[in-house]
Amino acid sequence: MKRLLTLLFLVATTGVIVNAQDGPAKIEVQKIWNEAPHSAFTSLVRFKNRFYCTFREAPAHVSGPKGTARIIMSADDGKTWKSVAFYKMEGLDIRDPKLSITPDNRLMVLIDVETYKDDKVDTRKPWVIYSDKNGENFSEPVESIVDPAIAGKSDWVWRVSWYKNMGYAIDYKNGTVFLVKTTDGKAFENVAKLDVDGAPNESTVRFDKNGKIYVMIRREQGDQRGVIATAEAPYTSWQYSKMDVRIGGPDFLFLDDNTLCIGSRLYPQDPELQKKAINHKSAIFITDLQGKTKKAITIPQSGGDCSYPGMLIYKNTLWYSYYSSHEDKTSIYLAKVPLSLLTK
């Protein structure tokens, strides 16, 4: 009954075509990590014929200066996983580790490191970690430098995407978002301020095959619907499209020249339930380039405090890492979604 109500809500509010019968039955899901009390906020890449997934481990979703970062690896197409790196910074909170592959062919992990004062967050800064050429050994974290023209006490650089040897990301702070760029993750240069209201924050940057930039932006105030911002090089003049869904911890890929595949939370209708992370689901949204939804598919084993996916396409399958608390303990899961389910 609860599942039916969720699907009905989707159809009523967004006009989504939901494959309710055979879709989720075709999605394979496995739990891949659950050692900490709370494991969350994933990122996923394939590198050197291996899968790497990184996430935060902590006592809870918000736990003060107790967050750590772990990187796990699978060499057998996701069947088994082992820990290859773990980071703990005494008195500091590590949040939202994000993987990317650098132009010189190493893994790079961008993390947010927070300091506390009087039991409240005092500063937020990006730090960076690198692997060796084989993805077997990882460096110690180094604090990144943010362009002095925009740097402040709170600089959360959320995820890096590379295009033509340059990495691009969004630095968000105090209800403002800036596009920044980097050659190595150690320093971020300001490119442009984006004109987005509604307390914008977590944002993912992607590029189409012609180099046009797409930025998917979470908004926490106003109507709370996501925004997709686009620009041609040099990425200083922007167009904005309002999505028809609210998003949280978004990731997305291009399915083709006109279609986006988005991983995010599916929020319940009740505002109070939204705030409490009750009855959330992890979901895939298939949209046009402006974020108008054509189809939504809920991940069958997800619920409560959940989502923040990592996504990649491999062997005609969408590989989708995420976290979920539907089994009480908040753990890391991997879903394998046939592309035919997304494209038909």
PDB file of N, CA and C in Angstrom, residues 28 40 71 79 97 164 217 311 333:
ATOM      1  N   GLU A  28      18.833  -5.540  -9.695  1.00  0.00           N
ATOM      2  CA  GLU A  28      19.565  -6.337  -8.717  1.00  0.00           C
ATOM      3  C   GLU A  28      20.155  -5.412  -7.666  1.00  0.00           C
ATOM      4  N   ALA A  40      27.232   6.545   4.567  1.00  0.00           N
ATOM      5  CA  ALA A  40      26.374   7.358   3.694  1.00  0.00           C
ATOM      6  C   ALA A  40      27.187   8.173   2.699  1.00  0.00           C
ATOM      7  N   ILE A  71      37.299   4.167   1.416  1.00  0.00           N
ATOM      8  CA  ILE A  71      37.284   3.799   0.002  1.00  0.00           C
ATOM      9  C   ILE A  71      37.331   2.281  -0.080  1.00  0.00           C
ATOM     10  N   LYS A  79      31.044  -8.263  -6.999  1.00  0.00           N
ATOM     11  CA  LYS A  79      30.617  -9.413  -6.172  1.00  0.00           C
ATOM     12  C   LYS A  79      31.160  -9.288  -4.751  1.00  0.00           C
ATOM     13  N   PRO A  97      32.830  12.392   0.564  1.00  0.00           N
ATOM     14  CA  PRO A  97      33.947  12.111  -0.344  1.00  0.00           C
ATOM     15  C   PRO A  97      33.432  11.831  -1.747  1.00  0.00           C
ATOM     16  N   LYS A 164      38.519  18.210 -20.939  1.00  0.00           N
ATOM     17  CA  LYS A 164      39.713  18.756 -21.596  1.00  0.00           C
ATOM     18  C   LYS A 164      40.769  19.173 -20.570  1.00  0.00           C
ATOM     19  N   ILE A 217      21.352  21.478  -9.636  1.00  0.00           N
ATOM     20  CA  ILE A 217      21.491  22.186  -8.370  1.00  0.00           C
ATOM     21  C   ILE A 217      20.319  21.883  -7.442  1.00  0.00           C
ATOM     22  N   MET A 311      27.017   6.973  -9.850  1.00  0.00           N
ATOM     23  CA  MET A 311      26.436   6.351 -11.038  1.00  0.00           C
ATOM     24  C   MET A 311      27.464   6.200 -12.137  1.00  0.00           C
ATOM     25  N   TYR A 333      24.728   0.270  -0.435  1.00  0.00           N
ATOM     26  CA  TYR A 333      24.141  -0.710  -1.348  1.00  0.00           C
ATOM     27  C   TYR A 333      24.584  -0.407  -2.779  1.00  0.00           C
TER      28      TYR A 333
END
